[in-house]
PDB file of C-alpha atoms in Angstrom:
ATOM      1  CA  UNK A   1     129.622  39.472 -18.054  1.00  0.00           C
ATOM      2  CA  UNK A   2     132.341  42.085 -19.106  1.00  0.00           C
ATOM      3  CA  UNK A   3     130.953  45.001 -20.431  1.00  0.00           C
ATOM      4  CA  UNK A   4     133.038  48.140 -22.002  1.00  0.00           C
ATOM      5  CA  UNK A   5     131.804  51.421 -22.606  1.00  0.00           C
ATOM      6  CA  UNK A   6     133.315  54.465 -24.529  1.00  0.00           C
ATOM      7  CA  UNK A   7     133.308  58.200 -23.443  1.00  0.00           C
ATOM      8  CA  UNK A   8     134.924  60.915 -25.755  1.00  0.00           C
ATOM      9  CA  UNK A   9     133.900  63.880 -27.648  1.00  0.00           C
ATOM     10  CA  UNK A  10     132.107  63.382 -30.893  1.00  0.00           C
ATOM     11  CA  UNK A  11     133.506  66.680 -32.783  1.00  0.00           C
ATOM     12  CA  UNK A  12     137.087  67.094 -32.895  1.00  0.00           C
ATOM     13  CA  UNK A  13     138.585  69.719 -35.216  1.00  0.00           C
ATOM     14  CA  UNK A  14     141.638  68.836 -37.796  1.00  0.00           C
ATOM     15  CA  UNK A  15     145.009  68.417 -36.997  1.00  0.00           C
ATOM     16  CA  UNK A  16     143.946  67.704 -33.547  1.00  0.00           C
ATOM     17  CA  UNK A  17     144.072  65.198 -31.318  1.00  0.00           C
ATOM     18  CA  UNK A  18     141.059  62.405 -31.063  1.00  0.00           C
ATOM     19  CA  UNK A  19     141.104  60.868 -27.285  1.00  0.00           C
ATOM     20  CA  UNK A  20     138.600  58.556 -26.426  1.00  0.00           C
ATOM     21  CA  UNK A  21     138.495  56.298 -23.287  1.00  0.00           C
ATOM     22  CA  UNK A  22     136.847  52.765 -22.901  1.00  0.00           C
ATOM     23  CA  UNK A  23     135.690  51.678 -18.780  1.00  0.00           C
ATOM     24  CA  UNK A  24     135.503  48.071 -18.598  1.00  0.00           C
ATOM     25  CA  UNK A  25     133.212  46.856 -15.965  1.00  0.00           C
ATOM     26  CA  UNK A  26     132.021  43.560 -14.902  1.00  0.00           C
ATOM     27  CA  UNK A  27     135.746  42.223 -15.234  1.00  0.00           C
ATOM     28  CA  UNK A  28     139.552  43.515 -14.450  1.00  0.00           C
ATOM     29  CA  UNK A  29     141.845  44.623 -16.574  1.00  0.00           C
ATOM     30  CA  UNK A  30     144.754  43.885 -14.762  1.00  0.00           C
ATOM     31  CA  UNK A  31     143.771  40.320 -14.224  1.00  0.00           C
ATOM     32  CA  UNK A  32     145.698  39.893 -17.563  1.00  0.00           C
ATOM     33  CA  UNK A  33     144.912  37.309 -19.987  1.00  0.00           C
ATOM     34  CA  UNK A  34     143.523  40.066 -22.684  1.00  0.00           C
ATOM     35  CA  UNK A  35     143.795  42.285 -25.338  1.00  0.00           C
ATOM     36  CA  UNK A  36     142.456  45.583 -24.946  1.00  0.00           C
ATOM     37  CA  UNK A  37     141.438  46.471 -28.527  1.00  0.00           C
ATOM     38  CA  UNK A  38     140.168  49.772 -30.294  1.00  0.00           C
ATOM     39  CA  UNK A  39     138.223  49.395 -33.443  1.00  0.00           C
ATOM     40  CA  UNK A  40     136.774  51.943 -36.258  1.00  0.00           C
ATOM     41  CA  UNK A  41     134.225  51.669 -38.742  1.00  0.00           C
ATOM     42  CA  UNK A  42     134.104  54.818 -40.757  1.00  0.00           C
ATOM     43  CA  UNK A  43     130.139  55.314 -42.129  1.00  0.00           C
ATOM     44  CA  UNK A  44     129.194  52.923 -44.125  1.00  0.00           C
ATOM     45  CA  UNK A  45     132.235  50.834 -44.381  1.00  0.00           C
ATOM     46  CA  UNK A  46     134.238  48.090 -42.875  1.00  0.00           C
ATOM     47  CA  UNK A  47     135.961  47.580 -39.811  1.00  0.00           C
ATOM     48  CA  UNK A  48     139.524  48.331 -38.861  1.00  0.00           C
ATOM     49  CA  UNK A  49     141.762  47.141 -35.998  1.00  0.00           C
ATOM     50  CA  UNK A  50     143.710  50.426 -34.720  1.00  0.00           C
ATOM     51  CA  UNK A  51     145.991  48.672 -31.899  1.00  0.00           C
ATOM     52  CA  UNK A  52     145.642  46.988 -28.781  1.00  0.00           C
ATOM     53  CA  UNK A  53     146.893  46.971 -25.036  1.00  0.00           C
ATOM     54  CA  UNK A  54     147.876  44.228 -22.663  1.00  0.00           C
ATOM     55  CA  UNK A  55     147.327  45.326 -18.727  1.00  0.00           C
ATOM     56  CA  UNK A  56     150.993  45.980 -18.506  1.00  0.00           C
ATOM     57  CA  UNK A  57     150.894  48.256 -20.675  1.00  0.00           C
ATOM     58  CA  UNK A  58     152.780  46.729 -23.559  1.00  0.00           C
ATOM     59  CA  UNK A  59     150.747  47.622 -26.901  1.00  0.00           C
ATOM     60  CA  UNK A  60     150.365  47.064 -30.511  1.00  0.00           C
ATOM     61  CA  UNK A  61     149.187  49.032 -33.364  1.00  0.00           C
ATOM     62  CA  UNK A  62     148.203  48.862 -36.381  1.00  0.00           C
ATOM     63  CA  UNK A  63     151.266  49.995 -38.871  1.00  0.00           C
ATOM     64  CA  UNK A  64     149.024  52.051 -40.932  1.00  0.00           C
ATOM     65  CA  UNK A  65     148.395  54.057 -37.783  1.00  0.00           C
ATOM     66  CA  UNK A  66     150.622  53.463 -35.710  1.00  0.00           C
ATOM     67  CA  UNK A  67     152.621  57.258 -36.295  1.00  0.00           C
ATOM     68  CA  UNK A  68     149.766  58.572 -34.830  1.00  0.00           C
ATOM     69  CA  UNK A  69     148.297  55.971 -32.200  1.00  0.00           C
ATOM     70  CA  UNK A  70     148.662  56.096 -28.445  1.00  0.00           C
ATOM     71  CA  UNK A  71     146.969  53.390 -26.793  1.00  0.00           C
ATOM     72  CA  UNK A  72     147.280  53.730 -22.890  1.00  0.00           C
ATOM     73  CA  UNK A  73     145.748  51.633 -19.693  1.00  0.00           C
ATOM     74  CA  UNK A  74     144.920  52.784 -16.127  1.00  0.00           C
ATOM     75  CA  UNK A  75     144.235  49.782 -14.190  1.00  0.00           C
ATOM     76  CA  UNK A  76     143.050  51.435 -10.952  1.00  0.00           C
ATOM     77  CA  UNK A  77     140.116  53.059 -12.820  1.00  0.00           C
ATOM     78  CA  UNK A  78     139.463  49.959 -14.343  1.00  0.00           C
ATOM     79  CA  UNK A  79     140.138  51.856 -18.100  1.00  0.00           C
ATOM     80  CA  UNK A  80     142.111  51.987 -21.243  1.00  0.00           C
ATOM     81  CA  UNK A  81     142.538  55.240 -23.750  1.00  0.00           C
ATOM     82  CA  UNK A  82     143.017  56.115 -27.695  1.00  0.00           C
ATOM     83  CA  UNK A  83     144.817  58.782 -28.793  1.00  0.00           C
ATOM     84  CA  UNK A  84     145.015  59.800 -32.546  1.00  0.00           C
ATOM     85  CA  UNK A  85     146.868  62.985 -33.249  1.00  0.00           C
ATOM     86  CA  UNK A  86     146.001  65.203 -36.396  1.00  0.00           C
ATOM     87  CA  UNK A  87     143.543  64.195 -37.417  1.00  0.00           C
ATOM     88  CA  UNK A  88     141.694  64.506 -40.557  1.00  0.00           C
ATOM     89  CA  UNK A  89     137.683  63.887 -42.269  1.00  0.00           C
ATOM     90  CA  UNK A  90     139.571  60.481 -42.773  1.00  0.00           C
ATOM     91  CA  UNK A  91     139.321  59.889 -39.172  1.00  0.00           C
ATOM     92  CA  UNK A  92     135.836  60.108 -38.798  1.00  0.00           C
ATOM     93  CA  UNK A  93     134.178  56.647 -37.637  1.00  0.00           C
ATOM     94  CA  UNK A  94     132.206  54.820 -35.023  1.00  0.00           C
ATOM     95  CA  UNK A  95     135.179  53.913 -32.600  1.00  0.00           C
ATOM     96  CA  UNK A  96     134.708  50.941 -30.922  1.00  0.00           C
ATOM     97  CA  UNK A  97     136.693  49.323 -27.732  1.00  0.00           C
ATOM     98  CA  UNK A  98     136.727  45.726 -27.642  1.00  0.00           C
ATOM     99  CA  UNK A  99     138.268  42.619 -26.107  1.00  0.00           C
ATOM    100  CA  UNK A 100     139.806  39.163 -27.081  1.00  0.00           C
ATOM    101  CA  UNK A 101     141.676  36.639 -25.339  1.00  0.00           C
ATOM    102  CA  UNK A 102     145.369  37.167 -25.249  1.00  0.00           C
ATOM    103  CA  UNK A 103     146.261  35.312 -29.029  1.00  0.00           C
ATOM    104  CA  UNK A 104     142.957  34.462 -30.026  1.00  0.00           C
ATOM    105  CA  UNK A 105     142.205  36.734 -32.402  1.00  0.00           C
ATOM    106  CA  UNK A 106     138.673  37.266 -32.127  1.00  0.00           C
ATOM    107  CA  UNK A 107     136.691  39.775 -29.944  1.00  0.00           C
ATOM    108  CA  UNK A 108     133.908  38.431 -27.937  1.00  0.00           C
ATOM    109  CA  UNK A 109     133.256  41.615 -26.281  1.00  0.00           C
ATOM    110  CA  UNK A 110     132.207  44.833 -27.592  1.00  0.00           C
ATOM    111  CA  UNK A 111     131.324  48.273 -26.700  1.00  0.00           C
ATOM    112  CA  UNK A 112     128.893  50.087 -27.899  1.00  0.00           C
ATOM    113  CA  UNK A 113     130.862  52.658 -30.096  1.00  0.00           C
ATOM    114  CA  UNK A 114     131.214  56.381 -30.656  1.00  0.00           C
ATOM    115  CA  UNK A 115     130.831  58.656 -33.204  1.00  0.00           C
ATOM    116  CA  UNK A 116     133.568  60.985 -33.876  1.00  0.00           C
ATOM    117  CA  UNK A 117     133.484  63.900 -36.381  1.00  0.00           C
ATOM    118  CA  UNK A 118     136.055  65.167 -37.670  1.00  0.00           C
ATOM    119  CA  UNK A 119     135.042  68.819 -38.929  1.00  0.00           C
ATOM    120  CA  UNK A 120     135.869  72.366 -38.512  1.00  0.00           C
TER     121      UNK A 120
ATOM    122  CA  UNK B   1     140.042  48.516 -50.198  1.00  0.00           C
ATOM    123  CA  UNK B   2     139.790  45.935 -47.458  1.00  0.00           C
ATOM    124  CA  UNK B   3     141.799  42.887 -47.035  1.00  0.00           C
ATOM    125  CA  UNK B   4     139.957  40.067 -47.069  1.00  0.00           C
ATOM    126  CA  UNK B   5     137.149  39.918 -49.969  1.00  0.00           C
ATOM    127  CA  UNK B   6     133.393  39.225 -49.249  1.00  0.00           C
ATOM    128  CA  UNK B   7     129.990  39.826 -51.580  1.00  0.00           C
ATOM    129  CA  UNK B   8     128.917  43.016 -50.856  1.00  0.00           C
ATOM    130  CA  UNK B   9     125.528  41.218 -50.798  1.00  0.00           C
ATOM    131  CA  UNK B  10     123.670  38.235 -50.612  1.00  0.00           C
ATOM    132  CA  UNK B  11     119.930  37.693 -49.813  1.00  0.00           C
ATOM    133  CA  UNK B  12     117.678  34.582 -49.072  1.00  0.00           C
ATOM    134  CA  UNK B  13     113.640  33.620 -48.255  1.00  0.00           C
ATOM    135  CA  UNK B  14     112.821  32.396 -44.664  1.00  0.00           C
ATOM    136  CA  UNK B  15     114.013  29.057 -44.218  1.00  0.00           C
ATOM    137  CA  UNK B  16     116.383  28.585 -46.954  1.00  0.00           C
ATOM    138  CA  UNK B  17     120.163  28.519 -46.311  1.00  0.00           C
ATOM    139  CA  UNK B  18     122.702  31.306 -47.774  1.00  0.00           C
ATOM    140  CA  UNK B  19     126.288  30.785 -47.643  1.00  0.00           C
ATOM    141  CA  UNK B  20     128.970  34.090 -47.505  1.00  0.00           C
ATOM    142  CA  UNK B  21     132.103  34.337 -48.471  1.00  0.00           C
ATOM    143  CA  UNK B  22     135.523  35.293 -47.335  1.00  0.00           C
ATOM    144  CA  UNK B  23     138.637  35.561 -49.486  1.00  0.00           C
ATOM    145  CA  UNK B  24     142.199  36.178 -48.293  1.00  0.00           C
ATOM    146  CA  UNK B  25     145.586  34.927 -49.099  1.00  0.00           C
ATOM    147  CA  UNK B  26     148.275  32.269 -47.572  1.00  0.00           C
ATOM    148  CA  UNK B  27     149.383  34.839 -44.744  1.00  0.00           C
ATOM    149  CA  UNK B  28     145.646  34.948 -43.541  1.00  0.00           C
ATOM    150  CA  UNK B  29     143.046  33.434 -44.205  1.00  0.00           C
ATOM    151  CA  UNK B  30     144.830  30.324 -45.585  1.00  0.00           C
ATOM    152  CA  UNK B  31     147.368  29.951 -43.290  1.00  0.00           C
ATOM    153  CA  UNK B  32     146.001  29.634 -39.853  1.00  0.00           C
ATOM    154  CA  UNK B  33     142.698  28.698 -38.200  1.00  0.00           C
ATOM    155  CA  UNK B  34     141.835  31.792 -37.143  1.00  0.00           C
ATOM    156  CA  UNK B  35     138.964  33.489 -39.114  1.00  0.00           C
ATOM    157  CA  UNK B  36     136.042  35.272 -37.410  1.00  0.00           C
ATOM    158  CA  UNK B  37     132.637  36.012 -38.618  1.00  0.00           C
ATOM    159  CA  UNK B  38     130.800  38.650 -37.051  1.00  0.00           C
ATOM    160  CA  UNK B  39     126.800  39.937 -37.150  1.00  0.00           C
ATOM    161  CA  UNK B  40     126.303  43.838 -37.142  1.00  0.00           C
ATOM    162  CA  UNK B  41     122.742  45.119 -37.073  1.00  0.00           C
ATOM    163  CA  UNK B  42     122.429  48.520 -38.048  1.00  0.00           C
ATOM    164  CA  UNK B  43     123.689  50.700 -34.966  1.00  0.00           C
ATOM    165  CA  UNK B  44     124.821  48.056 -33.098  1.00  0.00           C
ATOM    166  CA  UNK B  45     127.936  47.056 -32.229  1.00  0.00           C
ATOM    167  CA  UNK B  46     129.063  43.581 -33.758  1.00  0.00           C
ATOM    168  CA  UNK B  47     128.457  40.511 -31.967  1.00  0.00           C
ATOM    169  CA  UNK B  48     130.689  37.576 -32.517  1.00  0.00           C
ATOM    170  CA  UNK B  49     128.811  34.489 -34.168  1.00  0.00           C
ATOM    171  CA  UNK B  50     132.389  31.790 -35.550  1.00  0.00           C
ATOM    172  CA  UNK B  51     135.198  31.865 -34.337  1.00  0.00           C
ATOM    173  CA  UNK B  52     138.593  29.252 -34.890  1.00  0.00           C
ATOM    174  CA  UNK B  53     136.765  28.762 -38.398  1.00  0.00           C
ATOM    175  CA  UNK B  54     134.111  26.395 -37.458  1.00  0.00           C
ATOM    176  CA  UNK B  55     133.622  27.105 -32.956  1.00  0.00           C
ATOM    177  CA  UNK B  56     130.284  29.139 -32.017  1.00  0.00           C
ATOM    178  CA  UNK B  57     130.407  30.613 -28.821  1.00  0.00           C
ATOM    179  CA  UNK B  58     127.775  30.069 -25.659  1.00  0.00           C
ATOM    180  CA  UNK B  59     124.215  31.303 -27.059  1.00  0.00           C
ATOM    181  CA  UNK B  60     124.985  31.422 -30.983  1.00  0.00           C
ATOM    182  CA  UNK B  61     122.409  29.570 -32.949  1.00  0.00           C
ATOM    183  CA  UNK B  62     123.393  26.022 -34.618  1.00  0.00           C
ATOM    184  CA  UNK B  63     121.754  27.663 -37.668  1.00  0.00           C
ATOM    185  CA  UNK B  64     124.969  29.454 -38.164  1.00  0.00           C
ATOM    186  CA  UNK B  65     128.347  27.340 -39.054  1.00  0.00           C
ATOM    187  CA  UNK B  66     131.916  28.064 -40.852  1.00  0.00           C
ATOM    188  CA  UNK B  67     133.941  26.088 -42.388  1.00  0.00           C
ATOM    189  CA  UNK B  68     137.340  26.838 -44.763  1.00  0.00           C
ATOM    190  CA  UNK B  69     138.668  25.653 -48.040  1.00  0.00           C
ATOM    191  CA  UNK B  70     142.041  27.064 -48.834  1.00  0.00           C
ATOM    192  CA  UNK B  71     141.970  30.737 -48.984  1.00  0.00           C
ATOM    193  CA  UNK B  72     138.356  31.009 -48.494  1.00  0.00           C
ATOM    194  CA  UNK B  73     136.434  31.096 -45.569  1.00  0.00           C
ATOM    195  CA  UNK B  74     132.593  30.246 -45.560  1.00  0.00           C
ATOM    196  CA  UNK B  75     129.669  31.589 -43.329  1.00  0.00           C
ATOM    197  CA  UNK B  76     126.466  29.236 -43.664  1.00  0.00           C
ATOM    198  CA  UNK B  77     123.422  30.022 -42.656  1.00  0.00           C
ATOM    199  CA  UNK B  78     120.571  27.452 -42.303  1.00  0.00           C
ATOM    200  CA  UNK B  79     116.490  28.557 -42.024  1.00  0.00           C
ATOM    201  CA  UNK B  80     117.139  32.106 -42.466  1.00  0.00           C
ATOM    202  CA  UNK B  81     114.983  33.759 -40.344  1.00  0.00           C
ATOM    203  CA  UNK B  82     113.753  37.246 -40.540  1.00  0.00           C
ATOM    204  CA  UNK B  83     116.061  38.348 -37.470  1.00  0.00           C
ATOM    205  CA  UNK B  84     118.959  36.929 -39.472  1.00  0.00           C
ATOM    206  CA  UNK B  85     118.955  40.418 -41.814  1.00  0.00           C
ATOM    207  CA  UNK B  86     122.415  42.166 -40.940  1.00  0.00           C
ATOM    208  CA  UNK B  87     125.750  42.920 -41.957  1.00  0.00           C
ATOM    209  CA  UNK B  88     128.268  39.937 -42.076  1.00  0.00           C
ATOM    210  CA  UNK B  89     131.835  40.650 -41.462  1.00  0.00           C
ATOM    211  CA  UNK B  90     134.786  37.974 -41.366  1.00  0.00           C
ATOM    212  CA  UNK B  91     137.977  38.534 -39.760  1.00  0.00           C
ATOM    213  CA  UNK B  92     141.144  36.900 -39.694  1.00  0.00           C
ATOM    214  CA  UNK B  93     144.692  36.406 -38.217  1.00  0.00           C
ATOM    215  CA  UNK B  94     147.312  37.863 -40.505  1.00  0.00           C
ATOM    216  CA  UNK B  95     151.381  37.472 -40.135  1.00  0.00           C
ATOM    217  CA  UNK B  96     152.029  40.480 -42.062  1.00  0.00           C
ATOM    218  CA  UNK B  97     151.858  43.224 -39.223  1.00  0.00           C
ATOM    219  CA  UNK B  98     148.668  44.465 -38.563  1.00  0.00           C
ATOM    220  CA  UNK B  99     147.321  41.308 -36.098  1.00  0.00           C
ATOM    221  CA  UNK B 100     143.655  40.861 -37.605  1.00  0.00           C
ATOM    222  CA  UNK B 101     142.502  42.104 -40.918  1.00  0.00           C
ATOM    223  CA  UNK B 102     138.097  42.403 -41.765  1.00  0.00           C
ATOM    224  CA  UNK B 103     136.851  41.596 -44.783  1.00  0.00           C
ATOM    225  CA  UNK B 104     134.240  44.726 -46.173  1.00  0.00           C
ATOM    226  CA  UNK B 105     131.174  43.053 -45.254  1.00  0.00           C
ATOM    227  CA  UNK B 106     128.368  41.710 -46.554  1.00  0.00           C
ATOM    228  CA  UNK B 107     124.635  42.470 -46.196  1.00  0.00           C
ATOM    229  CA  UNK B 108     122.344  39.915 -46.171  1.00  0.00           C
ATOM    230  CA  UNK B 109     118.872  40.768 -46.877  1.00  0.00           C
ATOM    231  CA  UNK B 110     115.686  38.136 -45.619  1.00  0.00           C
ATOM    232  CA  UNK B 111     113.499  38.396 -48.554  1.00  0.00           C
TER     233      UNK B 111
END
């Protein structure tokens, strides 16, 4: 059973940069044959897709985002990586990595999510 | 404002069935046979319960089931059971750009 789990700071100041990283165990990213999604839910409200990777490192983001999105994979640590440059309150969410088959869009698998802050 | 439209709530007794639903346009919802429901208890991540529409994966409940008429998708719930009392988002496919779009959610309260 894949399992993903994310590791970032939970306070990050304005105009900054958010980074967050997701380890995928249980499973290999560079076996291909997935998307390698990241996921917010600011408090309280729904859920919004931010971009995904493939393990070659070809991406896709959201165009709402995407001036500000880096997505990013290291397949020998078994890892992907968000980047979201200046950022503002607006940015504060749960941040969740996820996973879904290669043009299925739907994600079976789920991490656990973050909170990040976005605060001075 | 999200793009696809749910009830922001809907509530049931044990054992009856509640229905949810999801409205989106001809480039989502409407188009293509992939909408998603999802179950989010609070602090959890969500877990997927429909996907394709109408397919439950390995270890869902038969109590849950989707179906789609036009630009609405449905989430039905049969002998709602206390456990049952979450936060319901659907998802879908979308051609305009973004690859999936959510719907707001909808919290579903066992009475």
């Amino acid at each position: 059973q894949v399992q993903l789990q994310e590791s970032g700071p939970g306070l990050v100041k304005p105009s900054q940069t958010l980074s967050l990283t997701c380890t995928v165990s249980g499973g290999s990213i560079s076996s291909g044959g997935y998307y390698w999604s990241w996921i917010r839910q600011h408090p309280g409200k729904g859920l919004e897709w931010i971009g995904y990777i493939y393990y070659s490192g070809s991406t896709y983001y959201n165009p709402s985002l995407k001036s500000r999105v880096t997505i990013s994979v290291d397949t020998s640590k078994n890892q992907f990586s968000l980047k979201l440059s200046s950022v503002t309150a607006a940015d504060t969410a749960v941040y969740y990595c996820a996973r879904d088959l290669s043009g299925s869009y739907y994600f079976l698998n789920w991490g656990q999510g973050t909170l990040v802050t976005v605060s001075s | 404002q999200s793009a696809l439209t749910q009830p922001a709530s809907v509530s049931g007794s044990p054992g009856q069935s509640i229905t949810i639903s999801c409205t989106g346009t001809s480039s989502d919802v409407g188009g293509y046979n992939y909408v998603s429901w999802y179950q989010q208890h609070p602090g959890k991540a969500p877990k997927l319960m429909i996907y394709d529409v109408s397919n439950r994966p390995s270890g869902v409940s038969n109590r849950f089931s989707g179906s789609k008429s036009g630009n609405t998708a449905s989430l039905t719930i049969s002998g709602l059971q206390a456990e049952d009392e979450a936060d319901y988002y659907c998802s879908s496919y979308t051609s305009s750009s973004t690859y999936v779009v959510f719907g707001g959610g909808t919290k579903l309260t066992v009475l």
